[in-house]
């Protein structure tokens, strides 16, 4: 090679051509949410191995169980007849007790309660028809004057029937129970306190009613299942606060269903199948234990601490672990099951812990699952990059790749629901998120008038979507424009970003970068 002098070019006059090939999955690095205060690395806790809702014997298995089932079929028919007869008699007695009674705000008159004894005896016969010929008891219920509130773990539909017979308490139940044929009428006779768990106003009203009835000795004691749903009895899930806010002494009660061949927990088994299995058993074991009363610490204790002490007493007596699951996890499980996912339990995230960390409601968590399921997860519950873009109405570009890479904590080119949920909630929980939404709306034209149009949206985010055409921008705009009127007001704009918090990256400052896609050619002269 000839020696170079000062007049020699550093590069040959020929062109150097670099060909860039795109990959199937994004490999972009960088944090697109740094301006909001997000850490560079998203932390997603590993899933728990505990499933507090799983029934241990969901199907008939083994020669012994099959033989017993066949042998008990004639007995099951007799039990079914007894069940129907008792339900009918109890229903008629309850209708008589409720006839003409309109003052539901005050305790039920004594003569009506005496009529309800017929229904209570029918309830015991119903338990007999289900195979509970005898019930083992330990301890005694405290007088109503000492403990006006009872809390119990919830394993099956058997406990409400037993408590109705044993204590005839006032119960706190979902509004949906009122519409159950026959049973709804009997529940009303218990002067039920209805609550819609998803409406804060309904929950507050229920708490006031619990306090009012607990303070009056003429009302029966109040029974609550603070877990809010049934479990398999081997674990406790998180307790709701409703029983503990009024601040009255509480008697914890635990129920057990000892078994070898047939798990009687409701769990993930249908009601019809569970009833059939109960009818075809020689005997079903049921134990109840009344624990010592737990008293609130006068003026020194919050409802949260009172709840923790009570739940610890139940967990200790059950020798069980309390998890962060809640009714929200049941909704996630059922939603994944409806979508025919192979492992629906993998979609549970311990909603109570998640809510405490990110202040996201259980209904919002379910909405995130709806969006994730729309991404068509594979049999292992993972979503590919192109399906992620499709549902969020995005196009492959460097910023889209960064968003996906941010939640792909394993850097394997696919994401799980847990990663999608934690990534979305982490972005949404940042102190600057709401302000960024406000500024984004103002920057798109909302500062001039109370709505924005598609062209204004495109002009605002043009610096980060240089290569997007009009149709692709329209797809993104339609995500915001729910009513398809060509306009997006402030409420709809911010609501959409809250449902899709990962999109805020397109409305916040990003490092300037030149975008190229596909098989591009860079020429250096």
XYZ file of C-alpha atoms in Angstrom:
525
model
C 0.000 0.000 0.000
C 1.352 3.408 -0.965
C 2.213 5.859 1.772
C -0.482 8.433 2.359
C 0.286 12.106 2.250
C -1.770 15.108 3.311
C -3.499 15.291 -0.071
C -4.582 11.608 -0.121
C -8.252 10.888 0.699
C -8.819 8.958 3.928
C -11.423 6.783 2.154
C -11.406 5.430 -1.330
C -13.709 7.207 -3.789
C -15.846 4.023 -3.973
C -19.146 3.774 -2.127
C -19.324 1.673 1.039
C -22.743 0.089 1.208
C -24.132 -1.234 4.509
C -27.274 -3.338 4.327
C -29.401 -3.467 7.501
C -31.708 -6.437 7.957
C -34.662 -6.226 10.347
C -35.253 -9.060 12.795
C -38.533 -10.759 13.649
C -38.494 -9.519 17.245
C -37.347 -6.140 18.526
C -33.902 -5.783 19.972
C -34.049 -2.100 20.812
C -32.555 -0.940 24.072
C -33.458 2.124 26.065
C -36.141 3.267 28.440
C -38.999 5.097 26.685
C -40.506 6.154 30.030
C -37.484 7.761 31.644
C -39.077 11.214 31.468
C -41.899 9.952 33.693
C -39.452 8.709 36.311
C -39.501 4.986 35.480
C -36.456 2.950 36.383
C -34.437 1.541 33.525
C -35.271 -2.013 34.530
C -38.824 -3.199 35.138
C -39.127 -5.512 38.140
C -41.734 -8.253 37.740
C -42.018 -10.610 40.734
C -42.135 -14.321 39.896
C -45.540 -16.008 40.061
C -46.466 -17.789 43.276
C -46.625 -21.561 43.236
C -49.714 -21.588 45.477
C -53.176 -21.861 43.963
C -55.679 -21.382 46.805
C -58.656 -22.149 44.543
C -57.611 -25.484 43.042
C -59.801 -28.438 43.949
C -57.693 -31.516 44.698
C -60.083 -34.036 43.120
C -61.885 -32.294 40.257
C -62.893 -35.609 38.633
C -63.816 -39.117 39.699
C -60.539 -41.056 39.723
C -59.599 -44.538 40.807
C -61.450 -47.830 40.991
C -62.693 -47.197 44.539
C -64.298 -43.855 43.654
C -65.920 -45.225 40.511
C -67.302 -48.235 42.379
C -68.595 -46.048 45.195
C -70.210 -43.639 42.737
C -72.048 -46.442 40.940
C -73.071 -48.078 44.218
C -74.408 -44.780 45.610
C -76.488 -43.842 42.562
C -79.760 -45.160 44.076
C -78.870 -43.344 47.310
C -78.138 -40.184 45.315
C -81.653 -40.277 43.828
C -83.184 -40.531 47.291
C -80.965 -37.712 48.521
C -81.961 -35.566 45.556
C -85.639 -36.106 46.362
C -85.009 -35.209 50.017
C -83.094 -32.108 48.943
C -85.914 -30.935 46.669
C -88.597 -31.643 49.268
C -86.739 -29.779 52.029
C -86.042 -26.841 49.727
C -89.732 -26.639 48.783
C -90.953 -26.830 52.401
C -88.376 -24.283 53.521
C -89.335 -21.968 50.689
C -93.040 -22.113 51.613
C -92.282 -21.527 55.309
C -90.093 -18.566 54.407
C -92.806 -17.066 52.197
C -95.223 -17.324 55.131
C -92.696 -15.690 57.474
C -92.118 -12.820 55.046
C -95.774 -12.308 54.071
C -96.830 -8.737 54.758
C -93.496 -7.768 56.334
C -92.433 -4.449 54.886
C -90.354 -2.907 57.659
C -87.041 -4.429 56.595
C -84.989 -1.789 58.413
C -85.850 -3.199 61.830
C -85.299 -6.683 63.297
C -87.667 -9.419 62.194
C -90.545 -9.867 64.698
C -90.249 -12.885 66.983
C -93.264 -14.742 65.588
C -91.776 -14.564 62.114
C -88.466 -15.900 63.479
C -90.359 -18.838 65.004
C -91.824 -19.649 61.587
C -88.293 -19.530 60.178
C -87.391 -22.412 62.505
C -89.143 -24.656 59.986
C -86.799 -23.437 57.279
C -83.810 -23.866 59.578
C -84.721 -27.496 60.243
C -85.118 -27.964 56.493
C -81.576 -26.605 56.128
C -80.285 -29.305 58.476
C -82.104 -31.942 56.431
C -80.512 -30.508 53.290
C -77.106 -30.963 54.904
C -78.114 -34.561 55.677
C -79.044 -35.079 52.013
C -75.564 -33.922 51.008
C -74.007 -36.610 53.182
C -73.393 -34.623 56.377
C -75.114 -37.019 58.756
C -73.143 -35.615 61.675
C -71.059 -32.500 62.117
C -68.109 -32.230 64.451
C -68.057 -29.080 66.584
C -65.284 -27.591 68.684
C -65.830 -24.617 70.941
C -69.044 -22.635 71.233
C -70.401 -19.470 69.651
C -69.912 -16.481 71.940
C -73.059 -14.672 73.105
C -74.280 -12.098 70.644
C -73.807 -9.360 73.273
C -70.083 -10.144 73.429
C -69.286 -10.785 69.762
C -71.913 -9.280 67.429
C -69.807 -10.117 64.341
C -68.619 -13.532 63.157
C -66.070 -14.091 60.396
C -65.360 -17.438 58.788
C -63.232 -18.920 56.065
C -65.242 -19.916 52.997
C -64.711 -23.273 51.272
C -68.053 -24.389 49.866
C -71.743 -23.524 49.655
C -72.203 -25.780 52.703
C -71.104 -23.192 55.299
C -73.915 -20.689 54.595
C -76.463 -23.517 54.925
C -74.896 -24.636 58.215
C -74.707 -21.123 59.665
C -78.316 -20.499 58.642
C -79.347 -23.573 60.627
C -76.998 -23.039 63.577
C -77.048 -19.268 64.120
C -79.634 -17.708 61.764
C -77.392 -14.644 61.369
C -77.594 -11.582 59.170
C -75.215 -12.133 56.277
C -73.387 -9.830 53.905
C -73.771 -11.088 50.351
C -73.431 -10.034 46.744
C -76.494 -8.470 45.144
C -76.517 -11.291 42.588
C -77.605 -13.769 45.279
C -81.024 -12.161 45.469
C -81.968 -13.483 42.024
C -81.200 -17.163 42.800
C -84.469 -19.153 42.583
C -85.834 -20.253 45.999
C -82.520 -19.539 47.728
C -82.839 -15.791 47.115
C -86.079 -15.699 49.100
C -84.513 -17.569 52.042
C -81.513 -15.211 51.962
C -83.841 -12.221 52.184
C -85.351 -13.703 55.350
C -81.886 -13.478 56.897
C -82.149 -9.686 56.506
C -79.186 -9.813 54.208
C -76.924 -6.794 53.709
C -76.374 -6.585 49.972
C -73.142 -5.193 48.585
C -71.744 -4.586 45.141
C -68.055 -5.212 45.669
C -67.119 -3.087 42.645
C -68.931 0.089 43.753
C -67.240 2.091 46.537
C -70.570 3.719 47.439
C -72.181 0.288 47.905
C -69.284 -0.890 50.066
C -69.527 2.217 52.267
C -73.269 1.742 52.661
C -72.759 -1.910 53.623
C -70.189 -0.961 56.274
C -72.605 1.567 57.793
C -75.307 -1.108 57.880
C -72.963 -3.644 59.499
C -72.147 -1.123 62.195
C -75.816 -0.251 62.746
C -76.901 -3.863 63.135
C -73.907 -4.888 65.224
C -74.691 -2.075 67.663
C -78.289 -3.243 68.230
C -78.770 -6.419 70.284
C -82.222 -6.967 68.772
C -80.648 -7.835 65.421
C -79.052 -11.247 64.972
C -75.277 -11.363 64.855
C -73.650 -10.427 61.524
C -71.809 -13.110 59.556
C -69.170 -12.262 56.973
C -66.867 -14.294 54.781
C -64.038 -11.727 54.559
C -62.232 -13.620 51.789
C -65.116 -12.707 49.489
C -65.042 -16.020 47.626
C -64.443 -19.717 48.200
C -61.010 -21.327 48.449
C -59.821 -24.920 48.685
C -59.559 -24.697 52.491
C -55.808 -25.286 52.504
C -54.980 -21.589 52.289
C -56.490 -18.286 53.303
C -56.620 -15.427 50.852
C -56.612 -11.735 51.726
C -59.437 -10.399 53.893
C -61.650 -7.481 52.970
C -61.938 -4.691 55.549
C -65.739 -4.576 55.888
C -65.971 -6.660 59.066
C -63.244 -4.731 60.850
C -64.034 -1.083 60.160
C -67.014 -0.935 62.596
C -64.634 -1.821 65.450
C -66.748 -4.409 67.302
C -65.460 -7.646 68.859
C -65.274 -10.464 66.342
C -65.443 -14.212 66.813
C -63.413 -16.065 64.158
C -64.776 -19.441 63.070
C -62.995 -21.992 60.907
C -64.471 -24.807 58.864
C -62.657 -27.909 57.681
C -63.604 -30.659 55.257
C -61.350 -33.637 56.078
C -61.218 -36.013 53.132
C -59.180 -38.688 51.418
C -60.907 -39.319 48.098
C -63.203 -36.342 47.532
C -62.261 -32.688 47.981
C -65.492 -30.852 48.848
C -64.184 -27.360 48.124
C -66.016 -25.404 45.448
C -62.844 -24.013 43.900
C -62.722 -24.489 40.146
C -65.450 -27.176 40.048
C -68.938 -26.500 38.694
C -71.833 -26.465 41.170
C -73.662 -29.344 39.449
C -70.610 -31.597 39.485
C -69.896 -30.780 43.134
C -73.473 -31.580 44.176
C -73.395 -34.884 42.271
C -70.143 -35.910 43.947
C -71.615 -35.071 47.365
C -74.748 -37.093 46.676
C -72.630 -40.141 45.712
C -70.531 -40.318 48.895
C -71.285 -42.546 51.873
C -70.507 -39.679 54.215
C -68.947 -36.226 53.888
C -66.912 -34.912 56.807
C -67.439 -31.402 58.093
C -65.841 -29.798 61.132
C -66.405 -26.386 62.666
C -64.344 -24.669 65.333
C -65.325 -21.515 67.197
C -62.165 -19.607 68.113
C -61.721 -17.132 70.991
C -63.169 -13.671 70.447
C -60.779 -11.077 69.041
C -61.272 -7.672 70.655
C -60.241 -4.365 69.066
C -57.621 -2.371 70.906
C -59.541 0.671 72.100
C -58.431 3.787 70.283
C -55.069 2.281 69.431
C -55.740 0.151 66.407
C -56.606 0.671 62.781
C -59.021 -1.556 60.883
C -56.059 -2.893 58.893
C -54.232 -4.023 62.040
C -57.446 -5.483 63.480
C -57.885 -7.438 60.261
C -54.313 -8.715 60.402
C -54.713 -9.981 63.972
C -57.958 -11.747 63.134
C -56.688 -13.317 59.927
C -53.579 -14.475 61.772
C -55.785 -16.208 64.344
C -57.644 -18.078 61.591
C -54.474 -18.955 59.690
C -52.829 -20.272 62.857
C -55.833 -22.438 63.757
C -55.999 -23.772 60.193
C -52.222 -24.200 59.999
C -52.524 -22.445 56.641
C -50.618 -19.816 54.684
C -52.390 -16.570 53.810
C -51.743 -15.385 50.272
C -52.304 -12.093 48.465
C -55.041 -13.535 46.255
C -58.557 -12.108 46.204
C -61.816 -12.374 44.310
C -60.066 -10.462 41.532
C -57.854 -13.511 40.943
C -60.971 -15.634 40.575
C -62.174 -13.276 37.853
C -58.812 -13.541 36.093
C -58.942 -17.329 36.292
C -62.483 -17.508 34.900
C -61.651 -15.049 32.133
C -58.616 -17.087 31.070
C -60.648 -20.277 31.306
C -63.350 -18.812 29.041
C -60.609 -17.940 26.552
C -59.593 -21.635 26.631
C -56.101 -20.981 27.930
C -54.231 -24.171 28.801
C -53.163 -22.972 32.256
C -55.676 -20.364 33.478
C -54.194 -20.355 36.993
C -50.992 -18.825 35.562
C -52.951 -15.606 34.944
C -53.543 -15.001 38.645
C -51.327 -12.258 40.060
C -52.297 -11.979 43.763
C -54.516 -9.011 43.054
C -54.544 -7.683 46.632
C -50.767 -7.249 46.683
C -50.887 -5.782 43.202
C -53.589 -3.266 44.167
C -51.591 -2.185 47.222
C -48.463 -1.641 45.126
C -49.963 0.247 42.188
C -53.410 1.458 43.373
C -55.068 -0.214 40.403
C -58.544 -1.679 40.916
C -59.361 -5.328 40.280
C -61.680 -4.331 37.436
C -58.811 -2.502 35.745
C -56.687 -5.631 36.147
C -59.420 -7.651 34.401
C -59.534 -5.052 31.612
C -55.788 -5.479 31.106
C -56.342 -9.228 30.817
C -59.024 -8.658 28.167
C -56.523 -6.656 26.167
C -53.804 -9.255 26.618
C -56.093 -12.101 25.543
C -56.924 -10.107 22.410
C -53.217 -10.405 21.575
C -53.752 -14.121 20.986
C -51.319 -15.648 23.511
C -49.882 -19.036 22.589
C -50.305 -22.260 24.563
C -47.656 -21.146 27.040
C -49.434 -17.830 27.641
C -46.932 -15.691 25.722
C -47.571 -12.947 23.172
C -45.482 -12.172 20.100
C -44.316 -8.676 19.121
C -46.559 -8.361 16.062
C -49.700 -9.282 18.060
C -48.732 -6.747 20.711
C -48.537 -4.038 18.037
C -51.807 -5.113 16.426
C -53.917 -4.726 19.563
C -52.334 -1.413 20.591
C -52.806 -0.126 17.011
C -49.087 0.489 16.585
C -46.641 0.024 13.718
C -43.171 -1.449 13.959
C -40.765 1.413 14.604
C -37.855 2.083 16.966
C -40.124 3.482 19.706
C -42.556 0.565 19.458
C -39.589 -1.769 19.793
C -38.408 0.082 22.897
C -41.865 -0.176 24.488
C -41.981 -3.908 23.891
C -38.404 -4.367 25.059
C -39.183 -2.449 28.266
C -41.796 -5.011 29.358
C -39.971 -8.009 27.863
C -37.879 -8.373 31.014
C -36.595 -11.781 29.955
C -35.462 -10.397 26.560
C -36.820 -13.441 24.754
C -39.001 -11.674 22.189
C -42.303 -12.579 23.874
C -44.194 -11.289 26.915
C -46.462 -12.827 29.545
C -49.605 -11.331 31.062
C -47.749 -10.690 34.306
C -45.095 -8.674 32.448
C -47.702 -6.761 30.447
C -49.720 -5.973 33.590
C -46.772 -4.946 35.765
C -45.245 -2.881 32.967
C -48.514 -1.051 32.289
C -49.218 -0.458 35.983
C -45.645 0.668 36.642
C -45.927 3.343 33.957
C -49.387 4.404 35.103
C -48.327 4.693 38.747
C -45.539 7.177 38.036
C -46.123 10.621 39.594
C -45.678 12.280 36.214
C -48.132 10.059 34.325
C -51.286 12.120 34.819
C -49.469 15.372 34.118
C -48.007 13.849 30.958
C -51.539 12.923 29.847
C -52.735 16.473 30.489
C -49.811 17.975 28.615
C -50.286 15.543 25.739
C -53.919 16.570 25.310
C -53.009 20.246 25.472
C -50.173 19.747 22.987
C -52.475 17.977 20.527
C -54.791 20.979 20.436
C -56.732 20.606 23.651
C -55.304 23.866 24.955
C -57.225 25.746 22.233
C -60.555 23.887 22.313
C -62.049 21.045 24.396
C -61.325 18.332 21.828
C -58.715 17.193 19.342
C -58.976 15.780 15.820
C -56.906 13.233 13.959
C -54.644 15.676 12.121
C -53.678 17.358 15.390
C -52.796 13.996 16.905
C -50.644 13.169 13.896
C -48.857 16.529 13.940
C -48.046 16.187 17.632
C -46.515 12.695 17.496
C -44.998 13.059 13.996
C -41.406 13.317 15.334
C -41.527 9.722 16.580
C -43.636 8.185 13.795
C -41.982 9.674 10.740
C -42.658 6.660 8.556
C -46.318 6.128 9.502
C -48.845 6.813 6.767
C -52.309 8.343 7.182
C -54.078 4.994 7.566
C -51.728 3.872 10.313
C -52.212 7.104 12.255
C -55.958 6.702 11.786
C -55.791 3.272 13.450
C -54.166 4.826 16.506
C -56.657 7.703 16.555
C -59.599 5.291 16.464
C -58.309 3.774 19.693
C -59.025 7.128 21.357
C -62.220 7.918 19.432
C -64.666 5.505 21.095
C -67.817 7.086 19.710
C -66.329 7.421 16.197
C -67.330 11.075 15.790
C -63.891 12.300 14.673
C -63.320 14.137 17.940
C -61.667 13.124 21.212
C -62.403 15.132 24.350
C -60.144 15.326 27.368
C -61.934 12.687 29.432
C -61.843 10.133 26.605
C -58.220 10.965 25.818
C -56.989 10.454 29.385
C -59.232 7.399 29.893
C -57.727 5.781 26.795
C -54.194 6.412 28.027
C -55.122 4.944 31.394
C -56.415 1.824 29.650
C -53.312 1.786 27.450
C -50.623 3.472 29.580
C -47.763 2.167 27.431
C -48.863 4.553 24.672
C -47.806 7.572 26.731
C -44.298 7.070 25.307
C -45.554 8.530 22.015
C -46.543 11.743 23.798
C -43.472 12.328 25.968
C -40.029 13.646 24.953
C -37.812 10.975 23.375
C -34.164 11.177 22.283
C -33.943 12.256 18.666
C -33.217 9.365 16.345
C -33.315 8.670 12.663
C -35.715 5.903 11.774
C -35.197 3.218 9.199
C -37.048 -0.027 8.624
C -36.935 -3.314 6.783
C -33.950 -3.910 4.531
C -32.445 -0.431 4.418
C -29.301 0.756 2.723
C -26.928 3.280 4.260
C -24.378 4.723 1.858
C -21.148 6.224 3.112
C -19.319 8.220 0.385
